[in-house]
Coordinates of C-alpha atoms and ligand atoms in Angstrom, one line a residue:
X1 CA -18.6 6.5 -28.5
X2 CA -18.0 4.8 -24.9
X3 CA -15.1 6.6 -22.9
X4 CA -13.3 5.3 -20.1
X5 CA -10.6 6.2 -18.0
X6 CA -8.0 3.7 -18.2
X7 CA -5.9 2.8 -14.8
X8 CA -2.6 0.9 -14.7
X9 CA -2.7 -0.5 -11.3
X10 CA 1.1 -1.6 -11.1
X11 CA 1.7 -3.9 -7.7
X12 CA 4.5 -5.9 -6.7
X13 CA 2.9 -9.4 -7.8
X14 CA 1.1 -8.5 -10.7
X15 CA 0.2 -5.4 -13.2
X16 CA -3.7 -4.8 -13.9
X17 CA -5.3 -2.4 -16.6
X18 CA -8.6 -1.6 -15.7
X19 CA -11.4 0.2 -17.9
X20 CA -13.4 2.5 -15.6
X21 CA -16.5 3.9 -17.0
X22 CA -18.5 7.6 -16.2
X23 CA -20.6 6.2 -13.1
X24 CA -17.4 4.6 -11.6
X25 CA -18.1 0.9 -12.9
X26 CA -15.7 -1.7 -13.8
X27 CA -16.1 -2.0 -17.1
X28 CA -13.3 -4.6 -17.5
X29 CA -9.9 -5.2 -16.2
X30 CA -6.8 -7.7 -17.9
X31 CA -3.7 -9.0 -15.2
X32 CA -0.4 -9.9 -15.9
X33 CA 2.1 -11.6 -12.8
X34 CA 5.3 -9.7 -12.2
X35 CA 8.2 -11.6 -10.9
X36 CA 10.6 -11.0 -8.1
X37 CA 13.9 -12.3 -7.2
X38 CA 15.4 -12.9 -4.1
X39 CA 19.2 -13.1 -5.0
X40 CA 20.1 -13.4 -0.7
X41 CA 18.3 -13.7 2.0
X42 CA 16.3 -10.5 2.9
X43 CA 16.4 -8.9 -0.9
X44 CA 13.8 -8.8 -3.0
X45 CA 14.3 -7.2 -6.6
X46 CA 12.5 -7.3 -9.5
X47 CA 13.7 -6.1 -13.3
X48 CA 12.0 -2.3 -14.4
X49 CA 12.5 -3.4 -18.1
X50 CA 9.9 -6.0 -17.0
X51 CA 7.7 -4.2 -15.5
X52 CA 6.9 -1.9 -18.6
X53 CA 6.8 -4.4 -21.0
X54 CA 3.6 -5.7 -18.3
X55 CA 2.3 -2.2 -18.8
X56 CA 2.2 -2.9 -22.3
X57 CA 0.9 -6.0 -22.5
X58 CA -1.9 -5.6 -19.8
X59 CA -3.2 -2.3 -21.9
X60 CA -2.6 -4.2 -25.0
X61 CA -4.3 -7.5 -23.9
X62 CA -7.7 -4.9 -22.8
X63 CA -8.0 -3.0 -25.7
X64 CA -8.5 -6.4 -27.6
X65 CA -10.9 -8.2 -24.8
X66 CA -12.7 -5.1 -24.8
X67 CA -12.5 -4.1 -28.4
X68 CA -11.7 -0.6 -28.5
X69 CA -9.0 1.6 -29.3
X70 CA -7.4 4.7 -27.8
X71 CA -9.8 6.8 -29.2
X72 CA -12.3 5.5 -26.2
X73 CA -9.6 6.3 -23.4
X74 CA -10.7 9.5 -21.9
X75 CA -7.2 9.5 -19.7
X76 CA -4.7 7.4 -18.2
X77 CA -4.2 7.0 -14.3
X78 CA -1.4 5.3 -12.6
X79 CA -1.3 3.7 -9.3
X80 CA 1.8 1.9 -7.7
X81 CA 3.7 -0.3 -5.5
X82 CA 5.3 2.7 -3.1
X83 CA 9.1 2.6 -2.4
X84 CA 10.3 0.2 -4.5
X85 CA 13.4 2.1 -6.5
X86 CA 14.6 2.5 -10.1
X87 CA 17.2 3.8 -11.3
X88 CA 18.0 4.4 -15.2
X89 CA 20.7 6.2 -17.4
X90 CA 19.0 9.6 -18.8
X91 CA 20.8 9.0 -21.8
X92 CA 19.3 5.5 -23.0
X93 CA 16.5 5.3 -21.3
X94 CA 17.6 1.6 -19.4
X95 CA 17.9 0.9 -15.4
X96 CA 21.5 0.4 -14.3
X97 CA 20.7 -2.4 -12.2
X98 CA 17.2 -4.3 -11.0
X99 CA 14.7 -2.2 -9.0
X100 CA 14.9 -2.4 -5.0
X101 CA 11.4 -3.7 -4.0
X102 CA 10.1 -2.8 -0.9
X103 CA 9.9 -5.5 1.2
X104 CA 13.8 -5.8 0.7
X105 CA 15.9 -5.7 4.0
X106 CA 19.5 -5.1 1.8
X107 CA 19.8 -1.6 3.0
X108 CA 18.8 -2.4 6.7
X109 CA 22.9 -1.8 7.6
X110 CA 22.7 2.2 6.1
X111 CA 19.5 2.3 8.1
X112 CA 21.4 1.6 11.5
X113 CA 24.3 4.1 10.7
X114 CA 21.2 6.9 10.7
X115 CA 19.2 5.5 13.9
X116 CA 20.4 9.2 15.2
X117 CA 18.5 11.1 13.1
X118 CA 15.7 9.1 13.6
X119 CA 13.8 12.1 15.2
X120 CA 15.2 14.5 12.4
X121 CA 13.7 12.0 9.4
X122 CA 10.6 11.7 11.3
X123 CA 9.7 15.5 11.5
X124 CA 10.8 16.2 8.2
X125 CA 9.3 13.1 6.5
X126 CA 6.5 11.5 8.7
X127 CA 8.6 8.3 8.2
X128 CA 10.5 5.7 10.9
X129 CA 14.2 5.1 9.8
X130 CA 13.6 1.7 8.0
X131 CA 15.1 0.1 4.6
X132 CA 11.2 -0.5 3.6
X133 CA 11.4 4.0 2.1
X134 CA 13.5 4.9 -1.1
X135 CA 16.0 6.7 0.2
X136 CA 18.5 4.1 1.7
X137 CA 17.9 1.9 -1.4
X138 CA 19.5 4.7 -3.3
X139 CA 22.1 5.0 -1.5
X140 CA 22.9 1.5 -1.6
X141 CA 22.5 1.1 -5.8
X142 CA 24.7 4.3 -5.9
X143 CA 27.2 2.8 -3.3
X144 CA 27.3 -0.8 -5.0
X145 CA 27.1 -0.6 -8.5
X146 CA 30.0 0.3 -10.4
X147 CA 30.2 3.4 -12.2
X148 CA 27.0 4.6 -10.7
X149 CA 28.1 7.0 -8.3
X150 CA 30.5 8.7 -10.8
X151 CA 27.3 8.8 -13.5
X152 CA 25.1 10.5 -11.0
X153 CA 27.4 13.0 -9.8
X154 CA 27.3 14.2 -13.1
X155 CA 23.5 14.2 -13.6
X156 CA 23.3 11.3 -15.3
X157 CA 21.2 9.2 -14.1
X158 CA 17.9 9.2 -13.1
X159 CA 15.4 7.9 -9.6
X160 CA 12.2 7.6 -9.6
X161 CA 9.5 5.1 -8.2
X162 CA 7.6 2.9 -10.2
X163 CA 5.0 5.6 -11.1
X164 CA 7.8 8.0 -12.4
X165 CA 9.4 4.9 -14.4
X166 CA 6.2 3.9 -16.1
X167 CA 5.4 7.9 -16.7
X168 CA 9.0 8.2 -18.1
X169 CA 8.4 5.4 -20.6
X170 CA 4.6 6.9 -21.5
X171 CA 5.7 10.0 -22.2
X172 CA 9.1 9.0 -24.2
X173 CA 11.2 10.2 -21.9
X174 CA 9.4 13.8 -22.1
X175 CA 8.1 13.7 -18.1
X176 CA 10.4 12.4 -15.4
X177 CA 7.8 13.3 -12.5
X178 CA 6.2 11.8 -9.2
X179 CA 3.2 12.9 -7.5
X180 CA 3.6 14.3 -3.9
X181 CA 2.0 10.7 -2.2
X182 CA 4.7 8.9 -4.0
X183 CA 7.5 11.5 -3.0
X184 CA 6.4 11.4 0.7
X185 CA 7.1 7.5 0.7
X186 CA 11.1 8.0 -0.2
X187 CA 12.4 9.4 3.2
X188 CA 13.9 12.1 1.0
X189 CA 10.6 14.8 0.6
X190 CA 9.7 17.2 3.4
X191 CA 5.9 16.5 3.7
X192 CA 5.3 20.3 5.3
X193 CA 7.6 22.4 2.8
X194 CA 6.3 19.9 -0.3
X195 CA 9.8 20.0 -1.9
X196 CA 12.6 17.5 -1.9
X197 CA 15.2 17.9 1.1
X198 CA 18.3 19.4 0.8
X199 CA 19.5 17.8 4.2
X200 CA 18.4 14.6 3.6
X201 CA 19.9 14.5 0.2
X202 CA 22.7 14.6 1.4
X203 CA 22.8 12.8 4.5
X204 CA 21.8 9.7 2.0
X205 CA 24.3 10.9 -0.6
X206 CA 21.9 11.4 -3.2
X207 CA 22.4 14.3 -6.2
X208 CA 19.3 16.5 -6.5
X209 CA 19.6 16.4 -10.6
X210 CA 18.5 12.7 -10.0
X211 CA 15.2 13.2 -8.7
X212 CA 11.5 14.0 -10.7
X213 CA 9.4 17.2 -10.4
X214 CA 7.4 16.3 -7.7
X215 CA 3.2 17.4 -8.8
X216 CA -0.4 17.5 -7.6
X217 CA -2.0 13.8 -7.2
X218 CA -4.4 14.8 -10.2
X219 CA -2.8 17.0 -12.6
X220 CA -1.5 16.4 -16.3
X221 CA 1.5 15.1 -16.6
X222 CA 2.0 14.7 -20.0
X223 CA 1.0 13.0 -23.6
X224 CA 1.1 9.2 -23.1
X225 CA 3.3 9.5 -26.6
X226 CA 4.0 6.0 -26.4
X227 CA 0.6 5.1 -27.1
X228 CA -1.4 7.4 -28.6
X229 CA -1.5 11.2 -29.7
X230 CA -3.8 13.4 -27.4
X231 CA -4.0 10.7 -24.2
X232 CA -2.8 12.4 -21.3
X233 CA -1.5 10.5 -17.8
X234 CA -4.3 13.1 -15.5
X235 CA -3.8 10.7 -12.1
X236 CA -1.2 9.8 -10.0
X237 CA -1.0 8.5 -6.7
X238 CA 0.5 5.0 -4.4
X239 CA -1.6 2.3 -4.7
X240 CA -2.6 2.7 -0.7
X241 CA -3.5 6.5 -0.9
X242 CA -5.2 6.2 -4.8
X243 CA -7.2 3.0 -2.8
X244 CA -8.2 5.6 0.3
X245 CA -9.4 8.0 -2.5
X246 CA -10.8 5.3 -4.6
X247 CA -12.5 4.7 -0.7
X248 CA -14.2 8.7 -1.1
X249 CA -12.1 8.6 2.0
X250 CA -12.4 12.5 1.6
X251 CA -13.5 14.2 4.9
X252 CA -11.3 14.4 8.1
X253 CA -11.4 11.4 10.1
X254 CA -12.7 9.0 7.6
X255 CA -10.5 5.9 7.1
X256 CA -10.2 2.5 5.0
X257 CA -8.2 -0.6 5.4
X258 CA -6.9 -2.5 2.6
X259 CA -6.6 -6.4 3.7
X260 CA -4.2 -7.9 1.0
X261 CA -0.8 -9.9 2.1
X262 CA -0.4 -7.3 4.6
X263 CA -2.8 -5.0 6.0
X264 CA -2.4 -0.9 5.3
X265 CA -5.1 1.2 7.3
X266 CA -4.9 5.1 6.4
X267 CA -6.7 7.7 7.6
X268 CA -7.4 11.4 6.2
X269 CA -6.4 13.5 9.1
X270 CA -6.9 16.6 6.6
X271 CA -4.6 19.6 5.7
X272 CA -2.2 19.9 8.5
X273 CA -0.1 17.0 9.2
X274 CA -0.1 15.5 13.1
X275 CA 3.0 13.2 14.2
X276 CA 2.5 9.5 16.0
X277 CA 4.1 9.0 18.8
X278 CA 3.0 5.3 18.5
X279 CA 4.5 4.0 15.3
X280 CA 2.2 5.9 13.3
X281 CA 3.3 6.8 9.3
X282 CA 2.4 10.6 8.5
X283 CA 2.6 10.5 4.7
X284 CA 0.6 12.5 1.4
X285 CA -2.4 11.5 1.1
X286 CA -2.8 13.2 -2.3
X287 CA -2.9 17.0 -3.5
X288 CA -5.7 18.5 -6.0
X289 CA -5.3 21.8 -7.2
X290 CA -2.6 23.6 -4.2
X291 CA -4.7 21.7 -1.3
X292 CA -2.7 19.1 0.2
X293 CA -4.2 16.6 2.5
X294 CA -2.4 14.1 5.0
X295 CA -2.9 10.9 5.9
X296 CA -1.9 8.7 9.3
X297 CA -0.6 5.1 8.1
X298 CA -0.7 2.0 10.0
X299 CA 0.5 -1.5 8.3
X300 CA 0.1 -5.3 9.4
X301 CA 3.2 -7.2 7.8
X302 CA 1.5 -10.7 7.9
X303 CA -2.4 -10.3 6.5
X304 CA -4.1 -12.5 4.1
X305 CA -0.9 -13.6 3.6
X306 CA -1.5 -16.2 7.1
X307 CA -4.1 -18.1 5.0
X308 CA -1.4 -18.6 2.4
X309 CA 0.7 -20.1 5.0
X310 CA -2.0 -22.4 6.5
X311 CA -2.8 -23.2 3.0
X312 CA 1.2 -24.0 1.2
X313 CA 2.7 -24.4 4.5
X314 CA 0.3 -25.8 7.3
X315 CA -1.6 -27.6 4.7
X316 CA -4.4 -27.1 6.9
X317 CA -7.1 -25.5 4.0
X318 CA -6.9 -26.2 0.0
X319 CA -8.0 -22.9 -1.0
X320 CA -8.3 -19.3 0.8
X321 CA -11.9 -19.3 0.6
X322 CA -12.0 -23.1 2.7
X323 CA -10.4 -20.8 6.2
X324 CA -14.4 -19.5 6.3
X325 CA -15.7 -22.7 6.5
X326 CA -13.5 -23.9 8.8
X327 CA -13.9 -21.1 10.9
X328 CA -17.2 -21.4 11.1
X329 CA -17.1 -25.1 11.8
X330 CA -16.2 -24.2 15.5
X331 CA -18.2 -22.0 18.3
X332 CA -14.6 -20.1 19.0
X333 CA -10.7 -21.1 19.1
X334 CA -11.0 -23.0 21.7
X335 CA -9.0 -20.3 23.8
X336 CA -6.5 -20.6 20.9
X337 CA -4.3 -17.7 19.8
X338 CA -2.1 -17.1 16.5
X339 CA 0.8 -14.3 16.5
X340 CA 1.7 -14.0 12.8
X341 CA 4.7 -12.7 13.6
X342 CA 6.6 -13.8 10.7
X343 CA 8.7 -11.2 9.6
X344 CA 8.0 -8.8 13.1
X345 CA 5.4 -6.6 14.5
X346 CA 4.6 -3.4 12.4
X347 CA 2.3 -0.9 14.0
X348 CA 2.2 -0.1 17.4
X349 CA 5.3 -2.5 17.8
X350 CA 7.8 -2.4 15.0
X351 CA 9.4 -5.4 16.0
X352 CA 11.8 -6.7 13.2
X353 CA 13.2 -9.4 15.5
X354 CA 10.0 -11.0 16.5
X355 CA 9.0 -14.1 15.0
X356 CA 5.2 -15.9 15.2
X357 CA 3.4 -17.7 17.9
X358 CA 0.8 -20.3 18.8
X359 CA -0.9 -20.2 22.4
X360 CA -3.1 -22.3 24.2
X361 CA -3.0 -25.7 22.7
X362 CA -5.1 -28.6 24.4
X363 CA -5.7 -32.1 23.0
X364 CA -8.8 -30.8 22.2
X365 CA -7.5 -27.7 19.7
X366 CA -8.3 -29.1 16.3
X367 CA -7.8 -27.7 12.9
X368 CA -10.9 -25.6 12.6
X369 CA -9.4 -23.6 15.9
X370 CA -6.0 -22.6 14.6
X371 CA -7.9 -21.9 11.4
X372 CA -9.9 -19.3 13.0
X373 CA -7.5 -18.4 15.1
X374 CA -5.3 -17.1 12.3
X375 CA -8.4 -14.8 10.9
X376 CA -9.3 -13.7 14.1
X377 CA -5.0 -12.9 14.6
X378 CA -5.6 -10.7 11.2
X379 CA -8.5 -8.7 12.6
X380 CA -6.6 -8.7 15.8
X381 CA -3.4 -6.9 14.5
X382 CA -5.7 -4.5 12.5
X383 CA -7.5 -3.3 16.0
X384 CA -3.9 -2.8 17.2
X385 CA -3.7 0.0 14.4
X386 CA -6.9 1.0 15.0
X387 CA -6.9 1.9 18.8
X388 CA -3.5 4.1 18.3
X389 CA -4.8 6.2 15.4
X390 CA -8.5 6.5 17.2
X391 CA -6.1 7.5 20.3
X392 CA -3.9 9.6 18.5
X393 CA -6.7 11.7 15.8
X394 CA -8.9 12.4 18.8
X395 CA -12.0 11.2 16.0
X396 CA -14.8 9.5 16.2
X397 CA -14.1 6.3 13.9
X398 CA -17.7 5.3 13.5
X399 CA -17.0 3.8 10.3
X400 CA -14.3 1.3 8.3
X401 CA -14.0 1.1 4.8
X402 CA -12.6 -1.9 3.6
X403 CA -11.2 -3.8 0.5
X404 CA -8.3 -6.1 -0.7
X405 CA -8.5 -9.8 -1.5
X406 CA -9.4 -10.9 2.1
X407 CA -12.7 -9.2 2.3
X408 CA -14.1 -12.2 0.7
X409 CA -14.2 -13.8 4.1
X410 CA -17.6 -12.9 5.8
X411 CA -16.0 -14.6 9.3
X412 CA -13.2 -12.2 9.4
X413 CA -15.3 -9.0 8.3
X414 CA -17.9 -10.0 11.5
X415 CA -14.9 -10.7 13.5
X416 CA -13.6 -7.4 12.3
X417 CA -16.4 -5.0 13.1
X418 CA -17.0 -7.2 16.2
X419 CA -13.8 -6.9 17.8
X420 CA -13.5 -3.0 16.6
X421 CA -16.9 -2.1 18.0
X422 CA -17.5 -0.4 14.7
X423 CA -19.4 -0.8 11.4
X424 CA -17.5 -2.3 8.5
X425 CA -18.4 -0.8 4.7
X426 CA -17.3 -3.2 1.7
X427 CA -17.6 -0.9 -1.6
X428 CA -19.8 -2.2 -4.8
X429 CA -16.0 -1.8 -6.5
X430 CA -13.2 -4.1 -5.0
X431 CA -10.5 -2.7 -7.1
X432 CA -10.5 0.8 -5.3
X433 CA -6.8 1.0 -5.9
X434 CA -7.3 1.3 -9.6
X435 CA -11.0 3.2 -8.8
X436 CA -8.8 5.9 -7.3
X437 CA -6.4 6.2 -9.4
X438 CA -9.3 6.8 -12.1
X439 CA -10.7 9.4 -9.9
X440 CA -7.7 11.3 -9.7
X441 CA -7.0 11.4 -13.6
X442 CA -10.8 11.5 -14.5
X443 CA -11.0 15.1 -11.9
X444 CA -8.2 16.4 -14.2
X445 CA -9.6 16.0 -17.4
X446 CA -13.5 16.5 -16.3
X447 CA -14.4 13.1 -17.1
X448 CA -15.9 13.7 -13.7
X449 CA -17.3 16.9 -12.4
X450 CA -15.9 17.2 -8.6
X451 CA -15.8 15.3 -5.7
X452 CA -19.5 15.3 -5.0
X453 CA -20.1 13.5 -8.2
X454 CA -18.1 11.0 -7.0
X455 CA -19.7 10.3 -3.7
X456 CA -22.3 10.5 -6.1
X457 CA -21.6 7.4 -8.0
X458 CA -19.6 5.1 -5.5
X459 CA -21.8 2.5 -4.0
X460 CA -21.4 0.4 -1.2
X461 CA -21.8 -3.1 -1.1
X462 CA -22.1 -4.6 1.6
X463 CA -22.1 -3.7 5.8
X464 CA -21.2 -5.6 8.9
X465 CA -22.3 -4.4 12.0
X466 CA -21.0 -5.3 15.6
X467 CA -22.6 -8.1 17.3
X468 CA -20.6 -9.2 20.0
X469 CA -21.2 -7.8 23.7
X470 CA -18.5 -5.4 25.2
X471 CA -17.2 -7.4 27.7
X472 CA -16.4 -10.3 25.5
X473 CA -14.8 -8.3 23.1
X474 CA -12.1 -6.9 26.3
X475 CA -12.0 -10.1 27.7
X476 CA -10.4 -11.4 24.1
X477 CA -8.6 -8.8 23.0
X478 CA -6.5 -8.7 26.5
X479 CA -5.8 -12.3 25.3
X480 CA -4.3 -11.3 22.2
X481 CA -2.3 -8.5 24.0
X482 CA -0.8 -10.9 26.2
X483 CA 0.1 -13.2 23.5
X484 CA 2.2 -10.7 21.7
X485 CA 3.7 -9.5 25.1
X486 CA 5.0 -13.3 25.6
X487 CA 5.8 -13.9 21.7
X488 CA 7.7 -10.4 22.2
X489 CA 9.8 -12.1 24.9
X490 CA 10.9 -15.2 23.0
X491 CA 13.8 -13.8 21.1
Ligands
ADP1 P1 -2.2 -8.3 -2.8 O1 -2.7 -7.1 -3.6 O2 -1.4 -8.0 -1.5 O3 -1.5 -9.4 -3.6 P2 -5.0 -9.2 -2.7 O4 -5.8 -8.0 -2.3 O5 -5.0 -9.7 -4.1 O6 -3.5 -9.0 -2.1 O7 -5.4 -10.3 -1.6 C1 -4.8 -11.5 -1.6 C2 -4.7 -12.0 -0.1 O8 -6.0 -12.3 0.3 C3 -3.9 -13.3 0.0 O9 -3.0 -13.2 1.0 C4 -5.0 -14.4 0.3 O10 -4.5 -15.3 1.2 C5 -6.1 -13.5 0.9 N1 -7.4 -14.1 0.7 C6 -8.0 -14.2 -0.5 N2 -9.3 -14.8 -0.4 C7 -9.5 -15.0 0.9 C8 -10.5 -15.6 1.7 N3 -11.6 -16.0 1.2 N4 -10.3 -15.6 3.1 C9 -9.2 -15.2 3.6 N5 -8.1 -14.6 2.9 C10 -8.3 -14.6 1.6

């Protein structure tokens, strides 16, 4: 009988269940889309109840395309949006209130009353005081919704993020757990002692009888109940750590970048975690067995998600794949530069208040330029990220692994490597989020033997490989720098 390992890849558009075989193939993979709200400006919630009846229904809608049962499903692992917050009553099982995604801002005034401690968080956590982590969301549930407070001071009622909700629900209530990369996203975990912080707990007012049992990346967790007798959830991780692993991102130095609506780069910096003094995230990259290794994470707010704006905004393209023709229906941008600024600068600038840009506009600058210009601004944003964590790690970064829906476009991978100086790796297996996630579970159970196997088994696709002279790549980036210095400026 065929076995598989069976990912629930759970993001903050859509849910995906995803059949991974033994030589790390696809085998086949079902997608529901997940809604959000946006009750005021700045939130963005979605409904928990929701989101497990799309766990369902994606496994559900697999098992038939596929035609198997859960006698094939070797293990389960589960990969998630990071951050967003649930919060349910222990007693029947329900969320109080809709879950805090997040991208939502509506804790950004508890975040100012703790700018203070900003050096304090970031030792202990590896995180920048922001409303994007768990803990101010929290805070702001337990603060706002009546009765809550009162319920968790008595124990309750229960946090977790999305991986602990959907593990909850597996297991039958049985397993209210996190793994340690999911912990280290909620501003609430001390990445060097590996347990939940009694001083930050408090400082965000949050009872320690609400919080999971905080485990190893690839570990069982429990009897997926729910389902099936005997199928055990083996992997855990955030969908950008489980999409490093799901990279074989194993050894010190190496790194991936995942270009979806925004951009996340991490790299493994190994077993001892190093702090940015550049706007730099130190968070978990994942923990096997008692060895925990550390990550450096950079993020670009406004990615792919500037060809969705030239396409339903700008009206400039039809579809996403259209920006490569365009692109390469020019010799350059005509001198033209995009700052995507939308909604601020992340890494090196964390800039909340800056807002986007368009520079150097002649009678001549068509279409096709501000086109390019916006795919050349995503690879330009991700070489921001880049230079502070070569700067920062001290290692050679003679290689970028890369994935995410934007890696379609052959102009920006050549503009990538180009500009970077460095050789760009697209694996055989797009989905790495859900590959890593699979990894994790499937090194639990022994559906695969160790890491080496894995390296074994994980192919590369496709390579890119700098073309452009040195000179020209300095004389364009320092036009980029400049742009974000002046959009920087217009406040
Ligand atoms: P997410 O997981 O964040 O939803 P995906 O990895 O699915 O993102 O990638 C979707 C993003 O990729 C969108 O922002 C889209 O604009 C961009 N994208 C998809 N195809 C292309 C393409 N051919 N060229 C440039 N961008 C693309």
């Amino acid at each position: 009988m065929n076995k598989y390992v069976l990912a629930i890849d759970q993001g903050t558009t859509s849910t995906r269940a995803v059949l991974i075989d033994k030589n790390g193939d696809l085998v086949n993979m079902t997608q529901i889309e997940v809604e959000c709200t946006f009750p005021h400006s700045g939130w963005v919630e979605t409904d928990a109840l929701a989101i497990w009846v799309s766990v369902i229904s994606v496994i559900n809608e697999l098992m038939v395309k596929e035609n198997i049962t859960w006698k094939n499903i070797d293990s389960i692992g589960v990969t998630n949006q990071r951050e967003t917050t649930v919060i349910w009553d222990k007693n029947t099982g329900m969320p109080i209130c809709p879950a805090i995604v997040w991208q939502s801002r509506q804790s950004a005034g508890i975040c100012d009353e703790f700018e203070d401690k900003k050096d304090f968080i970031h030792e202990r956590t590896g995180l920048l005081i922001n409303p994007y982590f768990s803990a101010s969301k929290i805070k702001f549930i337990l603060d706002n919704v009546e009765g809550a407070r009162e319920k968790a001071n008595k124990g309750e009622l229960l946090f977790g993020t999305v991986d602990s909700w959907i593990i909850y629900r597996m297991t039958q209530g049985k397993v209210h757990a996190t793994d340690v990369s999911n912990a280290s996203r909620t501003m609430l975990f001390n990445i060097k002692t590996l347990k939940w912080d009694e001083e930050l707990c408090k400082m965000f007012g949050v009872p320690m009888s609400m919080l999971p049992k905080v485990r190893p990346s690839s570990y069982k967790y429990g009897e997926a109940s729910f389902f099936a007798k005997g199928v055990q959830i083996c992997g855990v991780a955030g969908d950008q750590q489980a999409a490093l692993f799901g990279q074989t991102c194993f050894n010190v130095g190496e790194s991936k970048n995942t270009y979806g609506t925004g951009c996340f780069m991490l790299m493994n910096i190994g077993t001892t975690p190093t702090f940015s003094k550049s706007g730099l995230l130190t968070t978990i990259a994942w923990q096997i067995g008692n060895k925990v290794v550390y990550a450096l994470e950079g993020s670009v707010f406004i990615g792919g998600a500037v060809i969705q704006w030239l396409r339903d905004k700008m009206h400039l393209i039809n579809t996403s794949a259209e920006s490569e023709e365009k692109a390469y229906a020019c010799h350059d941008t005509h001198g033209v530069y995009i700052v995507p600024a939308f909604t601020g600068l992340g890494t090196p600038y964390w800039d909340d208040d800056a807002r986007g840009a368009i520079f150097g506009l002649t009678r001549n600058s068509s279409d096709n330029h501000i086109v390019r210009a916006s795919l050349e601004a995503v690879a330009y944003q991700c070489k921001d990220v880049f230079e502070v964590m070569k700067n920062e790690s001290h290692f050679e970064l003679s290689k970028l692994k890369v994935d995410g829906g934007a890696t379609a476009n052959n102009y920006l991978m050549q503009f990538q490597s180009d500009i970077l100086q460095t050789e760009i790796e697209l694996p055989k297996c797009l989905q790495t989020t859900a590959l890593g996630a699979s990894y994790l579970a499937g090194l639990a159970s022994g559906f695969f033997a160790d890491r080496k196997h894995i390296e074994s088994i994980h192919g590369c696709k496709k390579n890119y490989h700098p073309q452009m002279d040195v000179k020209e790549v300095e004389a364009r980036y320092k036009g980029w720098k400049k742009a974000v210095e002046v959009t920087r400026m217009f406040k």
